[in-house]
Backbone as a ProteinNet text record, in pm:
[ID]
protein_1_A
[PRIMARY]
XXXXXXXXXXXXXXXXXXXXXXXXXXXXXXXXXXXXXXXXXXXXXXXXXXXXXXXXXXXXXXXXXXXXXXXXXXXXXXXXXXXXXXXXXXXXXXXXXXXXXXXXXXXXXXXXXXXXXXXXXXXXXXXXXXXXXXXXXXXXXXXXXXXXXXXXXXXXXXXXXXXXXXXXXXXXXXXXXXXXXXXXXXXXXXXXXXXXXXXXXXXXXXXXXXXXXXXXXXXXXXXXXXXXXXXXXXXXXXXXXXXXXXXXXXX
[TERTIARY]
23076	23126.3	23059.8	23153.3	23064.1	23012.6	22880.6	22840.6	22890.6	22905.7	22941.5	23039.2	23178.1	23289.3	23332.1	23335.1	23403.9	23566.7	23636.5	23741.3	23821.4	23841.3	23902.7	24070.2	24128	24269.2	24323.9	24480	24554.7	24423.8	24407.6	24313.4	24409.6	24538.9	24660	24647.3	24534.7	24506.2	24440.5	24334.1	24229.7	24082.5	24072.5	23921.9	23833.1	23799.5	23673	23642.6	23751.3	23703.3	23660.3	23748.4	23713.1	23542	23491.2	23369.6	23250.3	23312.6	23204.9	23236.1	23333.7	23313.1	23239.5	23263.6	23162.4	23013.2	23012.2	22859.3	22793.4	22847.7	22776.1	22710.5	22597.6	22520.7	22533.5	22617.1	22677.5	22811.2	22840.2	22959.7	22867.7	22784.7	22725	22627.4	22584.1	22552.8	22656.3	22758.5	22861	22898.5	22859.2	22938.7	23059.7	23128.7	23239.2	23368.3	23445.7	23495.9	23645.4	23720	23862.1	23979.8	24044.3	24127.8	24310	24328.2	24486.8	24569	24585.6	24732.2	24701.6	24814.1	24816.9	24724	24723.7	24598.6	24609.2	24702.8	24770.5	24843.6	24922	25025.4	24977	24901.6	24895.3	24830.7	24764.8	24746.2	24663	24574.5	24475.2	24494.2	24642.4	24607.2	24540.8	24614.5	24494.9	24328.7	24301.9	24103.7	24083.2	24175.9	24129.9	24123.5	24236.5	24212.7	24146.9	24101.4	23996.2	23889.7	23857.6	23712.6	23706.5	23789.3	23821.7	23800.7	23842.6	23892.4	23732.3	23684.2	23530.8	23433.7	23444.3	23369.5	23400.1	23465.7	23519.6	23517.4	23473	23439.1	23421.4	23397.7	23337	23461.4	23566.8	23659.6	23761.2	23831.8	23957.9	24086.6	24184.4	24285.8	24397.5	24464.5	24580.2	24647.4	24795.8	24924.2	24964.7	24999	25084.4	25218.7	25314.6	25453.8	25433.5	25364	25345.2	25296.8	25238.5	25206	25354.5	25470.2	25560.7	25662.4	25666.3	25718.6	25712.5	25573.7	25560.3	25588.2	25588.7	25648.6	25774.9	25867.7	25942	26024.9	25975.5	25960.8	25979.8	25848.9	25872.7	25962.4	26049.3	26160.4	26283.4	26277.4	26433.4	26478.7	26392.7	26450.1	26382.2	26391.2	26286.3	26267	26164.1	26081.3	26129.5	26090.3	26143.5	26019.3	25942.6	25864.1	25788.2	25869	25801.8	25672.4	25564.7	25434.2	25444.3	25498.7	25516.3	25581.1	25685.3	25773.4	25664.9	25630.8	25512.6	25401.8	25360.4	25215.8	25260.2	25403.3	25428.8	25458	25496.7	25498.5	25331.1	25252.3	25136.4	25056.2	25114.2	25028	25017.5	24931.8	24924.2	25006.3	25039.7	25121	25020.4	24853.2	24828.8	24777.1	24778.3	24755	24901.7	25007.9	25155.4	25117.3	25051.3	25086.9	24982.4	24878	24785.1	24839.9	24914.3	25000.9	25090.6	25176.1	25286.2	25234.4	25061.6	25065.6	24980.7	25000.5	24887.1	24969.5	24868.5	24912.5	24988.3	24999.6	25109.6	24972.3	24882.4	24773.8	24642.3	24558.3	24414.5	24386.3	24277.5	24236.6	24113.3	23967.7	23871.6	23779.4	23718.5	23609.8	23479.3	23471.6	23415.8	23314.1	23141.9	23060.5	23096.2	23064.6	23143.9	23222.9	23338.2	23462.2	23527.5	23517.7	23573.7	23744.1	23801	23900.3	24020.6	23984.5	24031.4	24137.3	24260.4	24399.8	24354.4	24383.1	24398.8	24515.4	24629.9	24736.1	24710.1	24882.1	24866.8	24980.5	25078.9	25144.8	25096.8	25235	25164.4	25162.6	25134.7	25161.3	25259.6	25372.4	25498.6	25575.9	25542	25610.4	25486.9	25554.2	25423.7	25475.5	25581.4	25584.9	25636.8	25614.3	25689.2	25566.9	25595	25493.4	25468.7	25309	25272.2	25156.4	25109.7	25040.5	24927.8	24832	24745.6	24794.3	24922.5	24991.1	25107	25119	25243	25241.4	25346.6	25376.5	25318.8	25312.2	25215.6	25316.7	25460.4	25586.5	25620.9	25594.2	25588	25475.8	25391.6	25208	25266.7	25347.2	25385.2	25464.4	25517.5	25666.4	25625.6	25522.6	25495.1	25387	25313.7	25261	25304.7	25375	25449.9	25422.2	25392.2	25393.1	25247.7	25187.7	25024.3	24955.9	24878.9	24801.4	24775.2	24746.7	24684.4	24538.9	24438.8	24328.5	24261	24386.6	24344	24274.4	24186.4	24076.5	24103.2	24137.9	24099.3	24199.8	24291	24341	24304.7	24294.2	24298.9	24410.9	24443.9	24599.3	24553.5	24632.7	24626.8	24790.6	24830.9	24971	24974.8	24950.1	24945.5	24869.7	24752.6	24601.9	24582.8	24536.5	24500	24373.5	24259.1	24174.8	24167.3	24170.5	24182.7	24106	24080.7	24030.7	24093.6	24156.6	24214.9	24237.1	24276.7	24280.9	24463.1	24432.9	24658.6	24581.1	24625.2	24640.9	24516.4	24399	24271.1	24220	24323.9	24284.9	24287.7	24161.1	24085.9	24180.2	24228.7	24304.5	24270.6	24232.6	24117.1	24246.9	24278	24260.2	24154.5	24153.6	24049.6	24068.5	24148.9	24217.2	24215.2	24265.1	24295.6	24169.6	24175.5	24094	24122.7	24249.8	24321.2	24391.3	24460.3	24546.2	24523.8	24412.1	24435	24479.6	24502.3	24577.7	24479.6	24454.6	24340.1	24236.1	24223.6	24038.5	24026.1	23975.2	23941.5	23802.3	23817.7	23682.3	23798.4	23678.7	23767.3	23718.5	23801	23800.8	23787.2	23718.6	23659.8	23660.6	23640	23564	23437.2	23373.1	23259.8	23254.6	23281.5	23280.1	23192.2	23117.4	23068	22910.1	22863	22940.7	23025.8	23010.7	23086.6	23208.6	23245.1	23386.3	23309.7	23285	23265.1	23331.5	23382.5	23529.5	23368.9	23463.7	23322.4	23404.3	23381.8	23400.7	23293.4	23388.8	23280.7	23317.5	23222.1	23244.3	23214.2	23251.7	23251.3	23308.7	23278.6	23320.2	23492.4	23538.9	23694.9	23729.2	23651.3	23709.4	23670.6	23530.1	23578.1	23659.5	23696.1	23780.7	23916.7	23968.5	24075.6	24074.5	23989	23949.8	24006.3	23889	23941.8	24026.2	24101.3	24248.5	24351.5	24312.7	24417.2	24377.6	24267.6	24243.6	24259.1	24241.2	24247.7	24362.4	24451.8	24557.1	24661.6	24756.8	24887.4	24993.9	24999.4	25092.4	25136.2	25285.6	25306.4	25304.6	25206.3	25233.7	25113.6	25001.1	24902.5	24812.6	24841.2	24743.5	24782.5	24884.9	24988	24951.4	24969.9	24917.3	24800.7	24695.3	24526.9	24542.9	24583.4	24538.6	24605.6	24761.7	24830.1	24731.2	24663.3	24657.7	24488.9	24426.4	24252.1	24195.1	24283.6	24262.2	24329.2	24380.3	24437.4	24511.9	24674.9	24658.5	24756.1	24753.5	24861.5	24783.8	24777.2	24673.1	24768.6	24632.5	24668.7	24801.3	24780.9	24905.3	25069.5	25060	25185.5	25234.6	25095.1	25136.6	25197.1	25168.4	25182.1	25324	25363.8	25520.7	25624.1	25564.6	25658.7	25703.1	25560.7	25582.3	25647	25592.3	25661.9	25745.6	25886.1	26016.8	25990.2	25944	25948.6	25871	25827.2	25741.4	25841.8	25973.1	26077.7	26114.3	26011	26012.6	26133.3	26188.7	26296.7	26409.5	26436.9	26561.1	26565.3	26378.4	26328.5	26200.6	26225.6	26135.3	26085.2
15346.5	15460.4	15589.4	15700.8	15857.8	15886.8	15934.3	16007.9	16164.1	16217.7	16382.5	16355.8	16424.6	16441.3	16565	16637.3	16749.5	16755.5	16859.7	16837.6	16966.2	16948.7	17072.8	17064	17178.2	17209.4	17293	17280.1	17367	17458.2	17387.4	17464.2	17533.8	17522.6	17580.4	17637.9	17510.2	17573.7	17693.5	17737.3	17820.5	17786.9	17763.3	17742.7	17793.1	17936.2	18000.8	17945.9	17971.8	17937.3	17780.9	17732.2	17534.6	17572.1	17557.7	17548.4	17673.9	17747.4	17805.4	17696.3	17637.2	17560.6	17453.7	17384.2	17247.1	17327.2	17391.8	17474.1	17456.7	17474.5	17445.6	17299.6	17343.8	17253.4	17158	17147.6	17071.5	17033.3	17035.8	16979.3	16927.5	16932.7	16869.2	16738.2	16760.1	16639.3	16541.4	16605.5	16509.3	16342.1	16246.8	16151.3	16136.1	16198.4	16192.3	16343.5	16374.8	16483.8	16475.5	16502.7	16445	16587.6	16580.1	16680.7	16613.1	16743.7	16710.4	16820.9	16772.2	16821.3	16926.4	17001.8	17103.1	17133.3	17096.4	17082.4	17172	17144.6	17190.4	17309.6	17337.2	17395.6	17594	17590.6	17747.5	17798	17850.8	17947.2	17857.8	17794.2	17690.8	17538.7	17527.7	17353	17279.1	17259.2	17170.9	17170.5	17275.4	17289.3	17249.1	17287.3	17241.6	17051.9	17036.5	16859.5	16799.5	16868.6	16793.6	16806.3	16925.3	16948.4	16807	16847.7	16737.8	16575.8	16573.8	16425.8	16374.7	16453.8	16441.3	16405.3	16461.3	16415.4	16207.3	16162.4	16013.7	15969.6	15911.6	15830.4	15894.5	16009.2	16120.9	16160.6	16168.8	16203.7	16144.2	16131.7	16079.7	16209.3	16153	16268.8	16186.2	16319.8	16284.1	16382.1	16383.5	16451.4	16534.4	16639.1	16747.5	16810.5	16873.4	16879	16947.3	17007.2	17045.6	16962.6	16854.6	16737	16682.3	16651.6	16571.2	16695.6	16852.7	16926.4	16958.8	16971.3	16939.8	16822.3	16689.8	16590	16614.3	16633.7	16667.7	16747.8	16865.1	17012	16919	16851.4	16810.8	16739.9	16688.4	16551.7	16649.7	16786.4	16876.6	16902.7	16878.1	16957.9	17078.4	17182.5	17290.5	17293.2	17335.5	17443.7	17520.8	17580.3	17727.3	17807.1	17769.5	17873.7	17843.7	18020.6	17990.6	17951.2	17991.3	17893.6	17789.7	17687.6	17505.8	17473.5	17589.5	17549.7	17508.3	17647.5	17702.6	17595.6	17560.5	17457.2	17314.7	17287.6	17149.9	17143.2	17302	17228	17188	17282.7	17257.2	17121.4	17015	16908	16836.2	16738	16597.2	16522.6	16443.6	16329.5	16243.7	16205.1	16155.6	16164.7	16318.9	16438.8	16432.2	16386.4	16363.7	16279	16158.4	16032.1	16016.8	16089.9	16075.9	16146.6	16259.2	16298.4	16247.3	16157.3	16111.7	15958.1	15940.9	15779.9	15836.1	16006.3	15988.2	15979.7	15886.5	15864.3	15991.3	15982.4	16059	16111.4	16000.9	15955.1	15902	15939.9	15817.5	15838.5	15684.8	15689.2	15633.9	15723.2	15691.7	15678.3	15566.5	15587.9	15676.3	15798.3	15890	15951	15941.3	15903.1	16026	15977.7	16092.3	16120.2	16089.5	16116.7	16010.1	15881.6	15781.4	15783.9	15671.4	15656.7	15826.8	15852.3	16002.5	15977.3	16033.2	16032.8	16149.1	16185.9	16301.5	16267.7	16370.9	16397.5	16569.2	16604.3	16761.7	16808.3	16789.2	16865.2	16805.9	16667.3	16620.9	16475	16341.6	16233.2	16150.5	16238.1	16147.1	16248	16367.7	16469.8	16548.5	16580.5	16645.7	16809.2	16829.8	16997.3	17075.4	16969.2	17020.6	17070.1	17128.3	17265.2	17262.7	17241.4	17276.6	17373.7	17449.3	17514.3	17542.4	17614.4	17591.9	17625.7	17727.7	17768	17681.7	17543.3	17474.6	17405.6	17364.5	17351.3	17160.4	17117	16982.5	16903.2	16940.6	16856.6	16781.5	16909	16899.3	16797.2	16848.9	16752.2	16620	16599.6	16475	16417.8	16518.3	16413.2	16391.2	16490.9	16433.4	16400.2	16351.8	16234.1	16092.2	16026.7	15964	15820.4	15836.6	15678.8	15689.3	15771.1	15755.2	15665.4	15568	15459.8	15517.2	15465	15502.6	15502.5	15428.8	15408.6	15567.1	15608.4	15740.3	15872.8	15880	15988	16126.4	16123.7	16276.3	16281.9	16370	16423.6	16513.5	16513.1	16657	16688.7	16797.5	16849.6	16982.3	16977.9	17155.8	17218	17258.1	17340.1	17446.6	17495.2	17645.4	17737.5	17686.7	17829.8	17844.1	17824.9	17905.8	17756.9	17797.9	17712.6	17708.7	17574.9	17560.8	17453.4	17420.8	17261.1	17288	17162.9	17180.2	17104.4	17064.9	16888.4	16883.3	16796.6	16727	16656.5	16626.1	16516.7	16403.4	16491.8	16382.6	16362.6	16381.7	16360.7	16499.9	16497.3	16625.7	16642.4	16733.8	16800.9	16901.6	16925.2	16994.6	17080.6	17178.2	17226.5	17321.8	17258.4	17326.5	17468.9	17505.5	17628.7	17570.6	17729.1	17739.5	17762.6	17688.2	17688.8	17826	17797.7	17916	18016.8	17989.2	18106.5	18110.8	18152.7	18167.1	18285.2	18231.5	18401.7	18400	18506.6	18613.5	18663.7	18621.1	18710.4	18595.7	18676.5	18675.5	18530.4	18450.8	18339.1	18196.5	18102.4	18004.1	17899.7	17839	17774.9	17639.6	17536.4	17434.8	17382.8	17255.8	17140.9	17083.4	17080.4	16972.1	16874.1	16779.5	16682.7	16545.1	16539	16459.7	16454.8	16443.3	16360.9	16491	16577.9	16714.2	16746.1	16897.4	16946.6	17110.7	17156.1	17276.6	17331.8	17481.4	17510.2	17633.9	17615	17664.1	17768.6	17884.6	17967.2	17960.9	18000.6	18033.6	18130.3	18265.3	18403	18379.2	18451.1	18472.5	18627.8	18619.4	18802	18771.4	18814.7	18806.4	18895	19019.1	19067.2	19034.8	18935.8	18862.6	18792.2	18718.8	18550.7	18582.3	18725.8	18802.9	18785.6	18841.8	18901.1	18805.3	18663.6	18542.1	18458.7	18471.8	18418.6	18439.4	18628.2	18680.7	18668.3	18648.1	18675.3	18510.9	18390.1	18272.6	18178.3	18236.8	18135.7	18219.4	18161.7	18170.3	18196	18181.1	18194.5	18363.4	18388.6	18490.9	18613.5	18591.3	18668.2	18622.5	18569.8	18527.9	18642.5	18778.6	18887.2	18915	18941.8	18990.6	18875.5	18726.8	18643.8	18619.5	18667.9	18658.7	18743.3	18882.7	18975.1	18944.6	18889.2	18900.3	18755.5	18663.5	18550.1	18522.9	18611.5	18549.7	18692.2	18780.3	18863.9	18857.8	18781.1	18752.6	18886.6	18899	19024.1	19011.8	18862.3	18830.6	18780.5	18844.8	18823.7	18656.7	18620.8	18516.7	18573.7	18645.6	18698.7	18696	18749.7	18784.6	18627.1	18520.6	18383.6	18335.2	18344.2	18255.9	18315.2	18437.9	18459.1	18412.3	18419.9	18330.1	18185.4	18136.1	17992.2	17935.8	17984.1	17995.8	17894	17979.8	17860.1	17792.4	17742.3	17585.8	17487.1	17526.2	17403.9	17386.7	17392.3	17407.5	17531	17592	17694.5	17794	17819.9	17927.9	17850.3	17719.3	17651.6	17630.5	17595.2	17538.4	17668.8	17705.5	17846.6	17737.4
15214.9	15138.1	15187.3	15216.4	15256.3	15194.4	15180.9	15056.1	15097.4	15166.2	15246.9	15298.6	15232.3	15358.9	15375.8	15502.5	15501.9	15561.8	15505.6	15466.1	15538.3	15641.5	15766.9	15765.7	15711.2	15694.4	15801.6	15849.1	15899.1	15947.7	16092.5	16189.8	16261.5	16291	16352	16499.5	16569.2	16716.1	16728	16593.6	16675.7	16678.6	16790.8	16869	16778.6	16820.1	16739.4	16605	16538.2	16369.4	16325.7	16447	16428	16495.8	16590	16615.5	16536.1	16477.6	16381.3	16228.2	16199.2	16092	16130.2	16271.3	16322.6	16343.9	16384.1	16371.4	16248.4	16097.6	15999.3	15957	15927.8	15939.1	15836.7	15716.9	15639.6	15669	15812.8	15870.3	15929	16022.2	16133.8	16085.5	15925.1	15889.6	15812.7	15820.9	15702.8	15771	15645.5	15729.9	15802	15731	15794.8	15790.9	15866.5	15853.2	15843.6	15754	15727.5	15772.9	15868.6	15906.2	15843.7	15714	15661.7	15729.8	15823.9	15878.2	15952.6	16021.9	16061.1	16159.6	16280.5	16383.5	16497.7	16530.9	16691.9	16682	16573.8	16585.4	16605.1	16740.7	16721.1	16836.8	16887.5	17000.8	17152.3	17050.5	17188.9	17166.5	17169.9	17044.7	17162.5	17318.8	17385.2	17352.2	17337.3	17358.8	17208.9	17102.4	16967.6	16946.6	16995.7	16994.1	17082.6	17174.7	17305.5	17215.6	17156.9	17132.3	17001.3	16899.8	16744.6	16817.7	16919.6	17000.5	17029	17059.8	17130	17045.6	16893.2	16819.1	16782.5	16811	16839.6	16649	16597.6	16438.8	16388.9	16362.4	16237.4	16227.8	16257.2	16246.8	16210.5	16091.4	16024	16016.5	16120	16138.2	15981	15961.2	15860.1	15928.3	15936	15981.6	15881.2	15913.1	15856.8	15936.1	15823.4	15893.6	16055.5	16132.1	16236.2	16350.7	16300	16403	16396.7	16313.2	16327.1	16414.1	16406.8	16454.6	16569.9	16651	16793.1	16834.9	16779.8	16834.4	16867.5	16746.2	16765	16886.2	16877.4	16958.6	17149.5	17143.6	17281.9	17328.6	17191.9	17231.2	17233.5	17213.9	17232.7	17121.2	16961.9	16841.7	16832.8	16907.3	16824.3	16708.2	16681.4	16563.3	16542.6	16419.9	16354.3	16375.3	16385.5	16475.8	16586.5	16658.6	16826.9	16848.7	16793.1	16846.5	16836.8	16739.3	16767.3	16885.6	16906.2	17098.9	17203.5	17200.4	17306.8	17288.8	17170.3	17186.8	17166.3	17196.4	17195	17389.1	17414.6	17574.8	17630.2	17566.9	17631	17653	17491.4	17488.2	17594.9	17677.8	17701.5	17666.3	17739.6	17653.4	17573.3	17611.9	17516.5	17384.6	17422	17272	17165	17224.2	17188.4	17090.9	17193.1	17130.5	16991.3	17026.1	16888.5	16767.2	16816.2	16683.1	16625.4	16731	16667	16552.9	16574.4	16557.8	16421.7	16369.7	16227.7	16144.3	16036.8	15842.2	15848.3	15733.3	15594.1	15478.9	15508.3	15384.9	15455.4	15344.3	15408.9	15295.3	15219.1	15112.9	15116.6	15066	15097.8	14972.8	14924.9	14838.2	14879.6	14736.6	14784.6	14686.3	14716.9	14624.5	14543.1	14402.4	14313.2	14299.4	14361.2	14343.1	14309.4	14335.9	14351.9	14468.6	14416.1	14552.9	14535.7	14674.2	14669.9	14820.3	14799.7	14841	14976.7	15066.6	15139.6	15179.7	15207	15276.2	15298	15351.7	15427.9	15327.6	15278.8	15142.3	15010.7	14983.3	14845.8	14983.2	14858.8	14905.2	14952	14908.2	14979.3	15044	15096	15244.6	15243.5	15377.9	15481.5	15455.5	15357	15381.2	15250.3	15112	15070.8	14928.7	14870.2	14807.8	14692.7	14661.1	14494.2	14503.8	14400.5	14370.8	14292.5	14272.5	14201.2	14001.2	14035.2	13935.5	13874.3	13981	13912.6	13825.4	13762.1	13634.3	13628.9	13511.4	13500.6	13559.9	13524.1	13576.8	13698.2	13773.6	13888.8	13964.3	13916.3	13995.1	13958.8	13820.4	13798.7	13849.8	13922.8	14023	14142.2	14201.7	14331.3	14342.4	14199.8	14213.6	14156.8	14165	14074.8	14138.1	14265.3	14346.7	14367.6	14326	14375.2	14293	14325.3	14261.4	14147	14036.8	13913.9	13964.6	14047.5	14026.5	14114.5	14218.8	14262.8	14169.3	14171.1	14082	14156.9	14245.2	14384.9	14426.7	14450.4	14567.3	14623.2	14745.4	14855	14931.4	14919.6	15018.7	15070	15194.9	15229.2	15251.9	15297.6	15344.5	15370.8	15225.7	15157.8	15194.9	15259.5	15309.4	15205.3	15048.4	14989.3	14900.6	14935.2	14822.8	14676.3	14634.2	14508.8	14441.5	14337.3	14257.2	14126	14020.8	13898.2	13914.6	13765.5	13733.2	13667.4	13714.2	13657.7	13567.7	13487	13428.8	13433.9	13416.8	13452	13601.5	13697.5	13811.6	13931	13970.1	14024.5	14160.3	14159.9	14329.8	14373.8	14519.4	14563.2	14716.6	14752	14852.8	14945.4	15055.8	15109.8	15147.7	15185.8	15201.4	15394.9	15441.8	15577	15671.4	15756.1	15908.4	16007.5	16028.4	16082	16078.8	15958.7	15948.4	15753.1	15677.9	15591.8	15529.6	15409.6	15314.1	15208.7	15163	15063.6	15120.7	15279.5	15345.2	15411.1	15536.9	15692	15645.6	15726.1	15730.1	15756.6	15774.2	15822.4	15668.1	15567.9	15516.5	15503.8	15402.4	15426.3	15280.1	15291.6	15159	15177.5	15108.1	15108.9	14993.4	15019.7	14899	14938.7	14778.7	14734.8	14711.2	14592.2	14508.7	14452.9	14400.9	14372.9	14486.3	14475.1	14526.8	14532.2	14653.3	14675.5	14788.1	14797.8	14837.3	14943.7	15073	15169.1	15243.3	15283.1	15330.7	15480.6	15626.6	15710.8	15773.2	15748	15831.2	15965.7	16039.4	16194.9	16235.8	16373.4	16416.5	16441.2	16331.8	16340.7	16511.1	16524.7	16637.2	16761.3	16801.2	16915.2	16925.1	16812.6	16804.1	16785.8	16777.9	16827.2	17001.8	16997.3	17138.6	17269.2	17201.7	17284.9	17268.3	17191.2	17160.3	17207.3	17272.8	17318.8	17473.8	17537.4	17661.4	17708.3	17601.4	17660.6	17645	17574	17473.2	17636.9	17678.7	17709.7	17681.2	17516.3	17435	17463.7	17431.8	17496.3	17386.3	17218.3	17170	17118	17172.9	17153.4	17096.1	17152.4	17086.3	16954.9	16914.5	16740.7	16644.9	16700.9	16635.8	16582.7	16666.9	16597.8	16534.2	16539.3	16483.7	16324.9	16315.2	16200.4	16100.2	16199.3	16140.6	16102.6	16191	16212.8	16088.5	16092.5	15994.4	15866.4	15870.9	15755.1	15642.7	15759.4	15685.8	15564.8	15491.4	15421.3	15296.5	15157.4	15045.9	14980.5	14900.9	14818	14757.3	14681	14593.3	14678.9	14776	14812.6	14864.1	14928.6	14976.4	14836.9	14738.2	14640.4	14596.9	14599.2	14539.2	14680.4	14764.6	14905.8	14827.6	14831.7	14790.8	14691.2	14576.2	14472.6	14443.7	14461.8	14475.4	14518.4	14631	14695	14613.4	14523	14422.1	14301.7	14263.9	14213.8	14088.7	14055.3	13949.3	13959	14043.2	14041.6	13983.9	13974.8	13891.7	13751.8	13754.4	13628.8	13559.8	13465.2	13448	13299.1
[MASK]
+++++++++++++++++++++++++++++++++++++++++++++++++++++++++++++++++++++++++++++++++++++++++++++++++++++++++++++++++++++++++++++++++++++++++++++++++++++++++++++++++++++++++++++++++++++++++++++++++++++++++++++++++++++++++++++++++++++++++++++++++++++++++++

């Protein structure tokens, strides 16, 4: 059983902010480090999964809709957005194949927490949207197939960190690695036996800098700047989202 897991979200292929979060020294001692979803899909995804790949056992990958979208992407369905094109031509094939072969889910007994769920939306799709504001209804429908004995969930999607309880059972997002919304830092979990929501500052304007001078991507500079700065607040993410957690049918 872990007693320390850290809990790395929608890193979205940027370098800098992934190795200033592995830099912390409560990542660097964690037993184990659980990545939900969203890995590749963004400016350096090769160097981000070589580097993730390298750490070998400390590492438990879970899939999010962007690992199934660059799969995708490389088999001739595009994406709806151009960076998944662009960083699905870049992969390896055997960077392909490790994406195409992750869970949906991993379920880990977790000291203090007990048996705790990770996926990258809810538990049964990889893209589809709840909130820290949604309604009990909802948490109840898309949790509906989840074990009763599950105590924890963790999800990411959204970029935005959170903890609140459904219905007795504690759900935790870590917020964003890479591209978060409400302020510039690269976002994190630390769990266990507790749930603490970790922020890691870094010089947003080198990690601009080298994003734009090392990534290929052909819009690689607009992208750090719109994404590593985060120039999109909690507030405005959350009325985007909104509807997609069903509230605009059901008020």
């Amino acid at each position: 059983m872990p007693n320390r897991v850290a809990v790395l979200s929608d890193i979205h292929g940027v370098l800098p902010a992934l190795e200033a979060v592995l830099a912390e020294p409560d990542v660097a001692t964690a037993d184990l480090i659980v990545l939900t979803g969203d890995i590749a899909a963004g400016p350096q995804p090769v160097e981000v999964l070589d580097l993730l790949a390298d750490l070998g056992d400390r590492v438990c990958w879970v899939g999010g809709n962007c690992e199934r979208e660059l799969v995708e992407a490389r088999a001739g369905r595009a994406a709806s957005i151009e960076v998944s094109n662009w960083a699905a031509g870049q992969l390896r094939d055997d960077q392909l194949d490790r994406l195409a072969a992750l869970p949906l889910t991993v379920t880990l007994e977790i000291d203090g927490l007990g048996p705790t769920l990770f996926c990258h939306a809810t538990p049964r799709d990889d893209e589809e949207v709840v909130l820290v504001d949604s309604r009990m209804e909802r948490w109840a429908e898309v949790f509906a197939e989840v074990p009763a004995e599950v105590t924890t969930v963790v999800c990411g999607h959204t970029h935005m960190p959170f903890t609140r309880l459904v219905d007795r059972r504690l759900v935790v997002n870590p917020g964003s690695i890479g591209m978060p919304y409400g302020g510039a830092g690269a976002y994190w979990a630390l769990l266990g036996p507790g749930v603490q929501l970790r922020r890691t500052r870094f010089d947003v304007d080198a990690a601009c800098a080298r994003v734009a001078a090392d990534s290929t991507f052909p819009d690689a500079a607009e992208w750090a700047e719109e994404y590593l700065r985060s120039r999109h607040s909690d507030a405005e993410a959350l009325a985007v989202f909104a509807p997609r957690d069903g509230r605009s049918s059901r008020v």
